[in-house]
Every structure is written in C-alpha cells, then in structure tokens.
Amino acid sequence: MKLPGQGDFESSDAHENAHSEEPDSGLGPGPGLNGPSGIDIGESQVSKDPLLFIQLNELLGWPQALEWRETGRWLLFEEKLDMGAGRWSAPHVPTLELPSLQKLRSLLAEGIVLLDCQAQSLLELVEQVVSGESLSPELRGQLQALLLQRPQHHIQTMGIRPCRESNAFRKASRDEDAPLKHQNPLRQKLPAGAEAAAVLAGELGFLEQPLGAFVRLRNPIVLEPLTEMILPSRFFCLLLGPPTLGRSYHEMGRAAAVLLSDPQFQWSVRRASHLPDLLAALDAFLQEVTALPPGRWDRTARIPPPKYLPSQHKRFPSKLQEVTSLSRQSAALAEDKHHHGPHTPIPELQRTGRLFGGLIQDVRRKACWYTSDFLDALHPQCFSAVFYIYLATVTNAITFGGLLGDATEGAQGVLESFLGTAVAGAAFCLMAGQPLTILSSTGPVLVFERLLFSFSRDYSLDYLPFRLWVGIWVTAFCLALVATEASLLVRYFTRFTEEGFCALISLIFIYDAMGKMLNLIRAYPIQRPGSSAYGCFCQYPGTGGNTSEWTSAKLKDTEDILSVPGLVNASFLPPPECIRQGGHPLGPSCHTVPDIAFFSLLLFFTSFLCAIALKHIKNSRFFPSVVRKVLGDFSSVLAILLGCGLDTFLGLATPKLLVPTEFKPTLSGRGWLVSPFGANPWWLSVAAALPALLLSILIFMDQQITAVILNRAEYRLQKGAGFHLDLFCVAVLMLFTSALGLPWYVSATVISLAHIDSLRRESKACIPGEAPNFLGIREQRLTGLVVFVLTGVSIFLAPVLKLLGLVAIRKALEWVFSPQELLWLDELMPEEEETIPENRSEPEHLFSGNDSEDSELMYQPKAPEINISVN
C-alpha cells in the first residue's frame, strides 16, 4: 500500500532564512525551486510547525536478553537499518500493510492518550504512561525499568566507523554526549527548531493484553536516550503486546512513524484536544491511502522519492485551505506579472529622464560590487566552470569560424573567430553590467554576415571596407539607444518573445547544419553497389599501379575486380564520369574516396544522438549522481570528441576544418586594420546606414532578450543587471571588431545559460531523500575573464602543446617499461640516471674488460636488434 503525500513538510525558520544561507553551511532550509519537496508559499505562511525527526526503536531479544534497537527513522521519507550491512538504506517512500493501520487505530482507541502532557523528563513521562489502573505494581516496575533502558543507536559518522551506543552508557551525562552531536552528519542537515518523536514497539511475553500509549508534550523536552540526536521531543508513542505471529507490532510502529511524518496528520495532531480528534486525523489519512493489489508488485521493492510532489494544501482543513488559496493566488499573480506581462519596474528599468541616465545608474550600481566580483570567484566551483565554459567557447569559436569562412569565402575564418572571441569577451567581462554573459557569434548575426557578403560580391564591392562602415553606423545607432534609455523596452518582452527568439536561433543552427550536409552530398554523391566509386586511386593495367586499400574487397589484381558482379574499377572511367562520381582525374587514373557523404552522415547522426543521450543521462539511474552530472554538463563536448575520435581512428577522408598555426589574417594580402574605403566609392559609407539600421535592431533584440533571460527572478541574482551598460559595451566592441575585420559579437543565449548553470549554488547537506536546495548563482567576473584569456592563448599554444605531448608520453612509458628496456628507446630521464648503475652491475661485472660507454649496451643479454634507416 502506497502512502500519498510523503515529505512536503518544512520548518518555518527554513523559509525565513532561505536567502541568507550559504551552500557550505548545512541544510538550505527553504524549499528549492527544483526540489522534490517543500510546502508551497501559502502553506509556509500558514503552517508554522517545525520539522519532525521520527525514530523507531524496536524491542528485540525476547525471551533471552531484551534490548531496544533503532531500526528506522523518518524525516521526509523512510530509512531502514540494514542489520547485516550495518548501514542505513537509501530514503524511499514508505509502504504499509493495511491491517497495521487498522490495528494501530484500535490500539490507540483503547489505550492511553495524553495530549498536553507536562512531563519534564523521561522518568516523569514513563511514570505517567505506566500509571494505568489495569497494570499491577509488579508489571509497572518491569515496564518502567524496560522503558528507561538505553536503546542502541546506529550513527554513521563521517570518517569514523559506525558507532553503536550500549547499555554501559545509560548514566552518561548530556555533556558526555555533546561530541556525538557533532559526529552525526544527519544533525547538521536539520534546520533550526527541529523536533523529535520517538516510537517504541515490540513484543513482551509477560504482557497479557496489548498496551498502547500516545503522548503529546506541551513543552518539548530532550528525551536524551530515546533518539540518536539530541533534539527536543514533542511526541512519544508506545506499542507493546504479547508475542504474535509475524511482525505485527513492528509494522504498527512503522505505521505510527509514517503517520507522524505526514504533514496533514501532524498538523492535525498538534492541534488535537481530545481522543476523537486524534482518531479523526487517522481516519482522514486512511481515506487518502492508495492500496496496491497483492501479487502485482514486489513487496520488497523500495519506491524512490519522486522528483516533484503535488501540492498538499487541499489536504488541510477548509479554513486553512482558504488562507492558503489566497496566498497561492497572490503568488501566482505576482509570478504572472513578472513572466507573462510587463516586467515590474525594477531599479535597472526605471527611466531617469536624462541623456545616458540609465548608463550612469548602471555604472554606479555595479561599481560597489566590482571588488566582490573577483573575490567571490575564489571557490572551487569556479574552476570547474572555467573548464566547462572554455571547452564550449572554443568549440563555438571553431564552429562559427568555419561557418563564417564558408559564408565570406575566406575573408574571415577561424583565426579571426578565436581572436575576436578572446578580445571582445575579455573586455566585456571587465566592463559589463552582467559579467555572467558570454559573448559569441550568434546565428542571426551570421545570417546577416552571409547576406552582406553576398550583396558585396554581387555588386563588386570591397567587402571588409563596406563592413567597416556598417559597423560604424551600428555603433552610432546603439549609442543613441543607450542615450535615450531604449533598453527600458525590455519590460515589454514577454515569455512568448523570449521563447520565439530562442526558437529562431535554434532553427538557424538546424538550417545551417542540414544545409552543410546537403552541400556535402551534392559534392560527394553517396555511392551505391555497382557504381564506380568502389575503387580508389586505381590505375590502368600495365601502368604499374595496383588497387588501393579503398577497394571494397581485398582483391589482388584488376582481373579480380572485373570478375566481381556489380564492381567496376574506377580507373576505367573517363575524366567527365570520374568527376560526376565524385572522383578526381589524376593522370591516366581516377582518384576517388569512398562514401565521403555517407561517412559524414554517420558521424553527424552519431554525434547528435550521443549528445542527446548524454544530456538525458542526468535523469537516469545509471552511474552515481556526480558522474551523471558531469556527463550531462559535457554532453556536447563529449559527443564532438567521440565523432572526431571515430573519424581519426577509422582514417576517414571526411572534410576537415583547418585551424591556422600562424598569427595572420585568413585573407592573404591584407593587414589587421581594415581600410575605410578600399576600392569602394565614397558614397557607400553613407549608404551603409541602411543595412546598419537593420543590424542595429537585430543586435538590440539579440542582446536584450538574452539579458532578460539571464536576469530572470528564478536565478535569484543579488547584484542586479546592467541593460544599458551591456548594450554600451557591445556598441564599443562593434566598432573595434569592425576596424580589425573580426566577427561581430553579442550575448550568446545558450552558452550564457550554461555558464549560469555551472555556477549554481546549492545546499550540500540536505534532508535524506530531498534534492539540494537552490540558493542562487555565484555572481563574479573571473570565470568569464579566464575563459576568454585561455581562448586567446590557445591560438599561440597549439604547437607548444603538441612538444609537451611528446614529453608527457615519454614520461608515461616509465609506468609500462623498465629502465633497462627504455635504454633501447633513448636515454633515461634526469631523475633516474643515478639509479641505473645498480641495475647494470651484473653486465659490468661480467664484461669489466671493456671500459667503453657502448660496452654496457653492446653486451646486454638478449638485447633486441634495432635497424634504423639513415633517411
């Protein structure tokens, strides 16, 4: 039987301190944006009940030696103690037997129920529980001694073996147990104000009738021996009876613990005045229980905690529902205004009425955070973010460099893409209002570059000078937009606008990728059985050539090729047919490469499907969570590496993107500074204002929509945005890149979101079964700055990284081969030269008559012969 709604209860103190917690300080007490648990806004405002830790102590050892032993605990979900392994199970949704709930109800209806008990210690509490008239004095004494016996707790400490408390510590003082409080890692995960509940269950042979008791303390007290953590206890439940078949009292104890962990039952029982109120709360729980038919599921299977839970507000009493509903409606209305209507006038989007007033306000606002923008980056999380975003940025620079080279026919290329990305990105991170933004070439700007180049080519215009004047006009238009505070228009960017623009960017990428593959198929048609392309670089008989390794079968000579049905030697094709089949005439032969387009398609779909699979592996059950997160975050990079690795390993002749090794412009014959006019007429500098106006609108939309997405309230950014300052920086960089003939850059939505996601602050310690709580973003400038500096350095380090690769490989060989074996490869590394004479002692003793340096190598036993060609 599956219980609904487990684990939606949180502490009121948690919600008050949700924004002030740091990820290293333990439990982030507020419910996370993406967490699986936590009550919603209305419930958190109405229900002020603290979080309850429930522990089940079971009486074991009858009839030999009786002892209490902790066997289960509950916070949001159930954890069972595995006796054999000596560890706690993973948190899971509890399942109960329906008879156990029914028996529990009957036992509580006939047992002892104390609401608002005023006991001040465990002894007073036990005395009130066993003071019933139905118990004899002798039985009272036995029960009192049994209930005061210290249970054995299982505390899994960090870095220490499991600790089990025994009866020898029954008289230990609270000060002696103080170190235990800090050793228990679960204690550090509980929010302030948490309370405890103890459930004791078991079988006793000297009892003739079942004994049940439920106690709610008016003032919570520390019942120190009963629970593994020193917490003030609010509830005490006792379930004892004579031995029965099965484990009925164990299941009744679990049922009582599950009831106390349910938010609605706990809310009701905290406010109950009489026994009927308690039974009514139990009946309300039974009405919502979902029963699973026997034989249709594995009873030993444990249901993992769900990622999301439905709201619990409908399960509370009607009066509470009304207050909760109003709170939820107010929160929903505020959320709708923020995301689906005009944005709330935040300080960054308030009009000043002065020229450049918004820009000045942005500078003043961000100046006070400038020092902390660097100090806040001193965290290990920032190092991993740098590595992740660096790979994504380099991959993006290479990709757009190749696309830009195709679009401009070599006027710009990979080197310009790397240099522009490094310089513009680093400058933006130092000056921008939102340094988490990553600048890059984008799809819409790439489309404009392609159209601008096509126009220049069709009308015989000098492209780069024409592009320079377009950039100058765009800078002027963008500065005018900054001066007039046009960025305030982002208040009217709705979620529809944001999603539509993101869809446009995605479609541009998809269109470019599919267009690239179609062009490849047209240039290298896919070969079919019987086509001539099954041969490669074959020569006519008698010319001295043989079939190469690219033939479809390992055939020995030309006659074998001709004897195979459906195969035709490509060397017999005339030059026109050779070209039509995707080959290249080379003297009397036809040089063809098999299935370039087909292999490219295979790599295309392999990389795409691998990226999709790795992206979704984060939500799967394979591998530990840390491994899943790494694979999900680096899905695109790993897919690209896999495709490139397969291409290299198989030696496929697919088209490759050549990365330049020299620091010079891709277009030969031009310097780094673009001439203002070149071969263009003077009036073209004025006519460039028309395409510049269109590009200004495009850049404004691209930049500001990305800025709106990055500054959403759901990311909990504390340092504010800088819409005017960001657009000003983009305008200045537009002039700089135009003068150097570098690509134009604006905020890249995808990489910027990945940057923010890599800097998420989450609570490290959380309640078992609960996802880490989202605390905000680590806002700083250093990660982006380091990424772009590394991108620029990558231009010059390519040859050096390859002299270093050989050294690393040579050093790694020492883990495989012995020093004597490495002597046949080359000399030893410096640190091992002193140790090798000891290993050579035997050859020196045997051949001491020869003092030459070569004698040791010459007379090594079983020395291999190495023949090295002079060439």
PDB file of C-alpha atoms in Angstrom, residues 325-575:
ATOM      1  CA  SER A 325      -5.546  29.556  -1.592  1.00  0.00           C
ATOM      2  CA  LEU A 326      -5.379  33.327  -1.193  1.00  0.00           C
ATOM      3  CA  SER A 327      -1.647  33.171  -0.636  1.00  0.00           C
ATOM      4  CA  ARG A 328      -1.187  30.959  -3.661  1.00  0.00           C
ATOM      5  CA  GLN A 329      -3.300  33.257  -5.848  1.00  0.00           C
ATOM      6  CA  SER A 330      -1.276  36.289  -4.784  1.00  0.00           C
ATOM      7  CA  ALA A 331       1.975  34.490  -5.511  1.00  0.00           C
ATOM      8  CA  ALA A 332       0.690  33.253  -8.863  1.00  0.00           C
ATOM      9  CA  LEU A 333      -0.466  36.752  -9.803  1.00  0.00           C
ATOM     10  CA  ALA A 334       2.943  38.190  -8.966  1.00  0.00           C
ATOM     11  CA  GLU A 335       4.635  35.435 -10.938  1.00  0.00           C
ATOM     12  CA  ASP A 336       2.348  36.014 -13.910  1.00  0.00           C
ATOM     13  CA  LYS A 337       3.051  39.719 -13.908  1.00  0.00           C
ATOM     14  CA  HIS A 338       6.761  39.047 -13.859  1.00  0.00           C
ATOM     15  CA  HIS A 339       6.945  36.392 -16.530  1.00  0.00           C
ATOM     16  CA  HIS A 340       3.900  36.834 -18.732  1.00  0.00           C
ATOM     17  CA  GLY A 341       3.175  40.540 -18.600  1.00  0.00           C
ATOM     18  CA  PRO A 342       5.126  43.769 -18.425  1.00  0.00           C
ATOM     19  CA  HIS A 343       8.049  43.427 -16.078  1.00  0.00           C
ATOM     20  CA  THR A 344       7.879  45.049 -12.683  1.00  0.00           C
ATOM     21  CA  PRO A 345       9.795  48.373 -12.722  1.00  0.00           C
ATOM     22  CA  ILE A 346      12.964  47.181 -11.009  1.00  0.00           C
ATOM     23  CA  PRO A 347      15.699  49.806 -10.385  1.00  0.00           C
ATOM     24  CA  GLU A 348      17.572  48.800 -13.537  1.00  0.00           C
ATOM     25  CA  LEU A 349      14.489  49.563 -15.672  1.00  0.00           C
ATOM     26  CA  GLN A 350      13.350  52.884 -14.240  1.00  0.00           C
ATOM     27  CA  ARG A 351      13.559  55.927 -16.502  1.00  0.00           C
ATOM     28  CA  THR A 352      15.781  58.783 -15.306  1.00  0.00           C
ATOM     29  CA  GLY A 353      14.786  61.322 -17.978  1.00  0.00           C
ATOM     30  CA  ARG A 354      18.410  62.323 -18.674  1.00  0.00           C
ATOM     31  CA  LEU A 355      20.727  61.524 -21.559  1.00  0.00           C
ATOM     32  CA  PHE A 356      22.749  58.443 -20.665  1.00  0.00           C
ATOM     33  CA  GLY A 357      20.998  58.488 -17.292  1.00  0.00           C
ATOM     34  CA  GLY A 358      20.412  54.738 -17.316  1.00  0.00           C
ATOM     35  CA  LEU A 359      24.044  54.093 -18.216  1.00  0.00           C
ATOM     36  CA  ILE A 360      25.265  56.279 -15.347  1.00  0.00           C
ATOM     37  CA  GLN A 361      22.956  54.488 -12.907  1.00  0.00           C
ATOM     38  CA  ASP A 362      24.226  51.111 -14.094  1.00  0.00           C
ATOM     39  CA  VAL A 363      27.838  52.166 -13.593  1.00  0.00           C
ATOM     40  CA  ARG A 364      27.145  53.441 -10.080  1.00  0.00           C
ATOM     41  CA  ARG A 365      25.169  50.349  -9.206  1.00  0.00           C
ATOM     42  CA  LYS A 366      27.817  47.902 -10.389  1.00  0.00           C
ATOM     43  CA  ALA A 367      30.817  49.847  -9.043  1.00  0.00           C
ATOM     44  CA  CYS A 368      30.083  48.862  -5.446  1.00  0.00           C
ATOM     45  CA  TRP A 369      30.166  45.172  -6.432  1.00  0.00           C
ATOM     46  CA  TYR A 370      33.323  45.347  -8.540  1.00  0.00           C
ATOM     47  CA  THR A 371      35.723  44.116  -5.841  1.00  0.00           C
ATOM     48  CA  SER A 372      33.449  41.305  -4.748  1.00  0.00           C
ATOM     49  CA  ASP A 373      33.075  40.263  -8.391  1.00  0.00           C
ATOM     50  CA  PHE A 374      36.636  38.970  -8.152  1.00  0.00           C
ATOM     51  CA  LEU A 375      36.710  37.844  -4.516  1.00  0.00           C
ATOM     52  CA  ASP A 376      33.531  35.780  -4.921  1.00  0.00           C
ATOM     53  CA  ALA A 377      35.263  33.754  -7.635  1.00  0.00           C
ATOM     54  CA  LEU A 378      37.714  32.234  -5.147  1.00  0.00           C
ATOM     55  CA  HIS A 379      35.775  28.994  -4.885  1.00  0.00           C
ATOM     56  CA  PRO A 380      36.496  25.503  -6.286  1.00  0.00           C
ATOM     57  CA  GLN A 381      33.234  25.567  -8.212  1.00  0.00           C
ATOM     58  CA  CYS A 382      34.581  28.377 -10.385  1.00  0.00           C
ATOM     59  CA  PHE A 383      37.498  26.223 -11.571  1.00  0.00           C
ATOM     60  CA  SER A 384      35.194  23.554 -12.938  1.00  0.00           C
ATOM     61  CA  ALA A 385      33.021  26.262 -14.517  1.00  0.00           C
ATOM     62  CA  VAL A 386      36.083  27.686 -16.290  1.00  0.00           C
ATOM     63  CA  PHE A 387      36.968  24.303 -17.774  1.00  0.00           C
ATOM     64  CA  TYR A 388      33.405  23.635 -18.883  1.00  0.00           C
ATOM     65  CA  ILE A 389      32.786  27.035 -20.469  1.00  0.00           C
ATOM     66  CA  TYR A 390      36.266  27.101 -22.032  1.00  0.00           C
ATOM     67  CA  LEU A 391      35.545  23.903 -23.943  1.00  0.00           C
ATOM     68  CA  ALA A 392      32.151  25.226 -25.002  1.00  0.00           C
ATOM     69  CA  THR A 393      33.627  28.585 -26.076  1.00  0.00           C
ATOM     70  CA  VAL A 394      36.479  27.040 -28.068  1.00  0.00           C
ATOM     71  CA  THR A 395      34.076  24.637 -29.764  1.00  0.00           C
ATOM     72  CA  ASN A 396      31.761  27.525 -30.605  1.00  0.00           C
ATOM     73  CA  ALA A 397      34.639  29.659 -31.919  1.00  0.00           C
ATOM     74  CA  ILE A 398      35.838  26.867 -34.209  1.00  0.00           C
ATOM     75  CA  THR A 399      32.303  26.140 -35.430  1.00  0.00           C
ATOM     76  CA  PHE A 400      31.430  29.754 -36.195  1.00  0.00           C
ATOM     77  CA  GLY A 401      34.867  30.348 -37.649  1.00  0.00           C
ATOM     78  CA  GLY A 402      34.268  27.578 -40.151  1.00  0.00           C
ATOM     79  CA  LEU A 403      30.751  28.796 -40.958  1.00  0.00           C
ATOM     80  CA  LEU A 404      31.981  32.351 -41.312  1.00  0.00           C
ATOM     81  CA  GLY A 405      34.788  31.232 -43.601  1.00  0.00           C
ATOM     82  CA  ASP A 406      32.259  29.492 -45.846  1.00  0.00           C
ATOM     83  CA  ALA A 407      29.889  32.450 -45.771  1.00  0.00           C
ATOM     84  CA  THR A 408      32.569  35.029 -46.657  1.00  0.00           C
ATOM     85  CA  GLU A 409      34.692  32.807 -48.920  1.00  0.00           C
ATOM     86  CA  GLY A 410      37.756  33.170 -46.734  1.00  0.00           C
ATOM     87  CA  ALA A 411      37.510  36.871 -45.908  1.00  0.00           C
ATOM     88  CA  GLN A 412      37.201  35.813 -42.273  1.00  0.00           C
ATOM     89  CA  GLY A 413      37.966  32.479 -40.661  1.00  0.00           C
ATOM     90  CA  VAL A 414      38.864  30.506 -37.558  1.00  0.00           C
ATOM     91  CA  LEU A 415      41.755  32.740 -36.527  1.00  0.00           C
ATOM     92  CA  GLU A 416      39.579  35.863 -36.585  1.00  0.00           C
ATOM     93  CA  SER A 417      36.941  33.959 -34.642  1.00  0.00           C
ATOM     94  CA  PHE A 418      39.433  32.964 -31.926  1.00  0.00           C
ATOM     95  CA  LEU A 419      41.000  36.417 -31.685  1.00  0.00           C
ATOM     96  CA  GLY A 420      37.703  38.275 -31.675  1.00  0.00           C
ATOM     97  CA  THR A 421      36.178  35.916 -29.101  1.00  0.00           C
ATOM     98  CA  ALA A 422      39.161  36.358 -26.777  1.00  0.00           C
ATOM     99  CA  VAL A 423      39.487  40.146 -27.010  1.00  0.00           C
ATOM    100  CA  ALA A 424      35.810  41.069 -27.091  1.00  0.00           C
ATOM    101  CA  GLY A 425      34.834  38.528 -24.450  1.00  0.00           C
ATOM    102  CA  ALA A 426      37.567  39.547 -22.003  1.00  0.00           C
ATOM    103  CA  ALA A 427      36.788  43.243 -22.427  1.00  0.00           C
ATOM    104  CA  PHE A 428      33.077  42.607 -21.891  1.00  0.00           C
ATOM    105  CA  CYS A 429      33.708  40.625 -18.684  1.00  0.00           C
ATOM    106  CA  LEU A 430      35.748  43.511 -17.289  1.00  0.00           C
ATOM    107  CA  MET A 431      33.295  46.302 -18.160  1.00  0.00           C
ATOM    108  CA  ALA A 432      29.819  44.796 -18.481  1.00  0.00           C
ATOM    109  CA  GLY A 433      26.920  45.149 -16.104  1.00  0.00           C
ATOM    110  CA  GLN A 434      26.138  41.422 -16.206  1.00  0.00           C
ATOM    111  CA  PRO A 435      29.531  39.632 -16.372  1.00  0.00           C
ATOM    112  CA  LEU A 436      27.893  36.208 -16.410  1.00  0.00           C
ATOM    113  CA  THR A 437      27.021  36.869 -20.058  1.00  0.00           C
ATOM    114  CA  ILE A 438      29.219  35.120 -22.621  1.00  0.00           C
ATOM    115  CA  LEU A 439      29.791  36.978 -25.882  1.00  0.00           C
ATOM    116  CA  SER A 440      29.914  34.968 -29.074  1.00  0.00           C
ATOM    117  CA  SER A 441      28.894  34.959 -32.701  1.00  0.00           C
ATOM    118  CA  THR A 442      25.232  34.097 -32.999  1.00  0.00           C
ATOM    119  CA  GLY A 443      23.036  32.627 -35.672  1.00  0.00           C
ATOM    120  CA  PRO A 444      21.120  35.812 -36.589  1.00  0.00           C
ATOM    121  CA  VAL A 445      24.335  37.834 -36.919  1.00  0.00           C
ATOM    122  CA  LEU A 446      25.875  35.049 -39.007  1.00  0.00           C
ATOM    123  CA  VAL A 447      22.918  35.191 -41.379  1.00  0.00           C
ATOM    124  CA  PHE A 448      23.376  38.959 -41.713  1.00  0.00           C
ATOM    125  CA  GLU A 449      27.107  38.485 -42.434  1.00  0.00           C
ATOM    126  CA  ARG A 450      26.260  35.999 -45.198  1.00  0.00           C
ATOM    127  CA  LEU A 451      23.732  38.376 -46.777  1.00  0.00           C
ATOM    128  CA  LEU A 452      26.102  41.329 -46.541  1.00  0.00           C
ATOM    129  CA  PHE A 453      28.888  39.384 -48.246  1.00  0.00           C
ATOM    130  CA  SER A 454      26.557  38.150 -50.988  1.00  0.00           C
ATOM    131  CA  PHE A 455      25.464  41.733 -51.659  1.00  0.00           C
ATOM    132  CA  SER A 456      29.087  42.893 -51.839  1.00  0.00           C
ATOM    133  CA  ARG A 457      30.039  40.064 -54.183  1.00  0.00           C
ATOM    134  CA  ASP A 458      27.060  40.577 -56.484  1.00  0.00           C
ATOM    135  CA  TYR A 459      27.751  44.312 -56.864  1.00  0.00           C
ATOM    136  CA  SER A 460      31.569  44.009 -56.957  1.00  0.00           C
ATOM    137  CA  LEU A 461      32.082  45.871 -53.691  1.00  0.00           C
ATOM    138  CA  ASP A 462      35.062  45.556 -51.372  1.00  0.00           C
ATOM    139  CA  TYR A 463      33.525  43.566 -48.515  1.00  0.00           C
ATOM    140  CA  LEU A 464      35.635  44.452 -45.466  1.00  0.00           C
ATOM    141  CA  PRO A 465      35.611  48.262 -46.001  1.00  0.00           C
ATOM    142  CA  PHE A 466      31.851  48.134 -46.620  1.00  0.00           C
ATOM    143  CA  ARG A 467      31.505  46.048 -43.437  1.00  0.00           C
ATOM    144  CA  LEU A 468      33.581  48.606 -41.524  1.00  0.00           C
ATOM    145  CA  TRP A 469      31.141  51.407 -42.320  1.00  0.00           C
ATOM    146  CA  VAL A 470      28.206  49.197 -41.376  1.00  0.00           C
ATOM    147  CA  GLY A 471      29.904  48.618 -38.012  1.00  0.00           C
ATOM    148  CA  ILE A 472      30.498  52.347 -37.521  1.00  0.00           C
ATOM    149  CA  TRP A 473      26.847  53.135 -38.149  1.00  0.00           C
ATOM    150  CA  VAL A 474      25.714  50.302 -35.857  1.00  0.00           C
ATOM    151  CA  THR A 475      27.900  51.729 -33.093  1.00  0.00           C
ATOM    152  CA  ALA A 476      26.291  55.151 -33.566  1.00  0.00           C
ATOM    153  CA  PHE A 477      22.764  53.735 -33.538  1.00  0.00           C
ATOM    154  CA  CYS A 478      23.417  51.630 -30.429  1.00  0.00           C
ATOM    155  CA  LEU A 479      24.915  54.588 -28.580  1.00  0.00           C
ATOM    156  CA  ALA A 480      21.782  56.567 -29.447  1.00  0.00           C
ATOM    157  CA  LEU A 481      19.702  53.755 -27.975  1.00  0.00           C
ATOM    158  CA  VAL A 482      21.785  53.842 -24.796  1.00  0.00           C
ATOM    159  CA  ALA A 483      21.475  57.644 -24.564  1.00  0.00           C
ATOM    160  CA  THR A 484      17.685  57.556 -24.856  1.00  0.00           C
ATOM    161  CA  GLU A 485      17.317  54.622 -22.402  1.00  0.00           C
ATOM    162  CA  ALA A 486      15.730  52.457 -25.054  1.00  0.00           C
ATOM    163  CA  SER A 487      16.647  49.397 -23.003  1.00  0.00           C
ATOM    164  CA  LEU A 488      13.563  50.118 -20.900  1.00  0.00           C
ATOM    165  CA  LEU A 489      11.586  48.470 -23.693  1.00  0.00           C
ATOM    166  CA  VAL A 490      12.664  45.092 -22.343  1.00  0.00           C
ATOM    167  CA  ARG A 491       9.873  45.483 -19.795  1.00  0.00           C
ATOM    168  CA  TYR A 492       7.529  44.551 -22.611  1.00  0.00           C
ATOM    169  CA  PHE A 493       9.436  41.441 -23.640  1.00  0.00           C
ATOM    170  CA  THR A 494       7.111  38.611 -22.662  1.00  0.00           C
ATOM    171  CA  ARG A 495       7.910  34.936 -22.327  1.00  0.00           C
ATOM    172  CA  PHE A 496       6.452  34.458 -25.802  1.00  0.00           C
ATOM    173  CA  THR A 497       9.000  36.899 -27.221  1.00  0.00           C
ATOM    174  CA  GLU A 498      11.861  35.172 -25.425  1.00  0.00           C
ATOM    175  CA  GLU A 499      10.859  31.683 -26.480  1.00  0.00           C
ATOM    176  CA  GLY A 500      10.197  32.783 -30.056  1.00  0.00           C
ATOM    177  CA  PHE A 501      13.639  34.314 -30.369  1.00  0.00           C
ATOM    178  CA  CYS A 502      15.261  31.213 -28.895  1.00  0.00           C
ATOM    179  CA  ALA A 503      13.355  29.124 -31.427  1.00  0.00           C
ATOM    180  CA  LEU A 504      14.681  31.362 -34.223  1.00  0.00           C
ATOM    181  CA  ILE A 505      18.261  30.798 -33.072  1.00  0.00           C
ATOM    182  CA  SER A 506      17.686  27.047 -32.907  1.00  0.00           C
ATOM    183  CA  LEU A 507      16.194  26.965 -36.391  1.00  0.00           C
ATOM    184  CA  ILE A 508      19.173  28.879 -37.781  1.00  0.00           C
ATOM    185  CA  PHE A 509      21.581  26.322 -36.331  1.00  0.00           C
ATOM    186  CA  ILE A 510      19.491  23.443 -37.640  1.00  0.00           C
ATOM    187  CA  TYR A 511      19.238  25.040 -41.082  1.00  0.00           C
ATOM    188  CA  ASP A 512      22.997  25.603 -41.289  1.00  0.00           C
ATOM    189  CA  ALA A 513      23.767  22.046 -40.184  1.00  0.00           C
ATOM    190  CA  MET A 514      21.344  20.470 -42.664  1.00  0.00           C
ATOM    191  CA  GLY A 515      22.499  22.795 -45.441  1.00  0.00           C
ATOM    192  CA  LYS A 516      26.091  21.803 -44.807  1.00  0.00           C
ATOM    193  CA  MET A 517      25.231  18.119 -45.120  1.00  0.00           C
ATOM    194  CA  LEU A 518      23.191  18.637 -48.298  1.00  0.00           C
ATOM    195  CA  ASN A 519      26.060  20.536 -49.910  1.00  0.00           C
ATOM    196  CA  LEU A 520      28.366  17.688 -48.949  1.00  0.00           C
ATOM    197  CA  ILE A 521      26.033  15.133 -50.518  1.00  0.00           C
ATOM    198  CA  ARG A 522      25.884  17.152 -53.738  1.00  0.00           C
ATOM    199  CA  ALA A 523      29.678  17.443 -53.861  1.00  0.00           C
ATOM    200  CA  TYR A 524      30.289  13.775 -52.983  1.00  0.00           C
ATOM    201  CA  PRO A 525      27.264  11.678 -54.002  1.00  0.00           C
ATOM    202  CA  ILE A 526      26.503   8.631 -51.899  1.00  0.00           C
ATOM    203  CA  GLN A 527      27.779   5.568 -53.761  1.00  0.00           C
ATOM    204  CA  ARG A 528      25.641   2.523 -54.389  1.00  0.00           C
ATOM    205  CA  PRO A 529      26.534  -1.074 -55.288  1.00  0.00           C
ATOM    206  CA  GLY A 530      27.628  -1.205 -58.886  1.00  0.00           C
ATOM    207  CA  SER A 531      28.842   2.372 -59.014  1.00  0.00           C
ATOM    208  CA  SER A 532      32.373   3.150 -59.996  1.00  0.00           C
ATOM    209  CA  ALA A 533      33.300   4.726 -56.749  1.00  0.00           C
ATOM    210  CA  TYR A 534      34.144   1.417 -55.129  1.00  0.00           C
ATOM    211  CA  GLY A 535      37.687   1.791 -56.423  1.00  0.00           C
ATOM    212  CA  CYS A 536      40.090   4.437 -55.212  1.00  0.00           C
ATOM    213  CA  PHE A 537      43.179   5.761 -56.895  1.00  0.00           C
ATOM    214  CA  CYS A 538      43.331   2.811 -59.289  1.00  0.00           C
ATOM    215  CA  GLN A 539      45.437   2.804 -62.447  1.00  0.00           C
ATOM    216  CA  TYR A 540      45.009   1.114 -65.804  1.00  0.00           C
ATOM    217  CA  PRO A 541      46.582  -2.318 -66.224  1.00  0.00           C
ATOM    218  CA  GLY A 542      50.127  -2.043 -67.318  1.00  0.00           C
ATOM    219  CA  THR A 543      50.789   1.337 -65.737  1.00  0.00           C
ATOM    220  CA  GLY A 544      52.428  -0.204 -62.683  1.00  0.00           C
ATOM    221  CA  GLY A 545      49.639   0.518 -60.214  1.00  0.00           C
ATOM    222  CA  ASN A 546      47.555  -1.805 -58.073  1.00  0.00           C
ATOM    223  CA  THR A 547      44.217  -1.417 -56.363  1.00  0.00           C
ATOM    224  CA  SER A 548      44.485   0.567 -53.132  1.00  0.00           C
ATOM    225  CA  GLU A 549      43.151  -0.167 -49.695  1.00  0.00           C
ATOM    226  CA  TRP A 550      39.911   1.649 -50.515  1.00  0.00           C
ATOM    227  CA  THR A 551      38.620  -1.122 -52.780  1.00  0.00           C
ATOM    228  CA  SER A 552      35.526  -2.774 -51.432  1.00  0.00           C
ATOM    229  CA  ALA A 553      37.261  -6.159 -51.159  1.00  0.00           C
ATOM    230  CA  LYS A 554      40.857  -7.284 -50.814  1.00  0.00           C
ATOM    231  CA  LEU A 555      41.338  -8.240 -54.449  1.00  0.00           C
ATOM    232  CA  LYS A 556      44.719  -8.997 -55.856  1.00  0.00           C
ATOM    233  CA  ASP A 557      44.581  -7.551 -59.335  1.00  0.00           C
ATOM    234  CA  THR A 558      42.420  -5.808 -61.874  1.00  0.00           C
ATOM    235  CA  GLU A 559      41.033  -9.042 -63.298  1.00  0.00           C
ATOM    236  CA  ASP A 560      39.639  -9.915 -59.855  1.00  0.00           C
ATOM    237  CA  ILE A 561      37.869  -6.582 -59.680  1.00  0.00           C
ATOM    238  CA  LEU A 562      36.288  -7.055 -63.064  1.00  0.00           C
ATOM    239  CA  SER A 563      35.169 -10.589 -62.165  1.00  0.00           C
ATOM    240  CA  VAL A 564      33.076  -9.462 -59.192  1.00  0.00           C
ATOM    241  CA  PRO A 565      29.470  -8.687 -60.179  1.00  0.00           C
ATOM    242  CA  GLY A 566      28.450  -5.103 -59.558  1.00  0.00           C
ATOM    243  CA  LEU A 567      32.006  -3.785 -59.136  1.00  0.00           C
ATOM    244  CA  VAL A 568      33.665  -1.554 -61.695  1.00  0.00           C
ATOM    245  CA  ASN A 569      37.223  -0.291 -61.370  1.00  0.00           C
ATOM    246  CA  ALA A 570      37.178   3.477 -61.087  1.00  0.00           C
ATOM    247  CA  SER A 571      40.370   3.708 -63.082  1.00  0.00           C
ATOM    248  CA  PHE A 572      38.479   2.831 -66.293  1.00  0.00           C
ATOM    249  CA  LEU A 573      36.241   5.894 -66.038  1.00  0.00           C
ATOM    250  CA  PRO A 574      36.768   8.793 -68.425  1.00  0.00           C
ATOM    251  CA  PRO A 575      37.502  12.145 -66.731  1.00  0.00           C
TER     252      PRO A 575
END
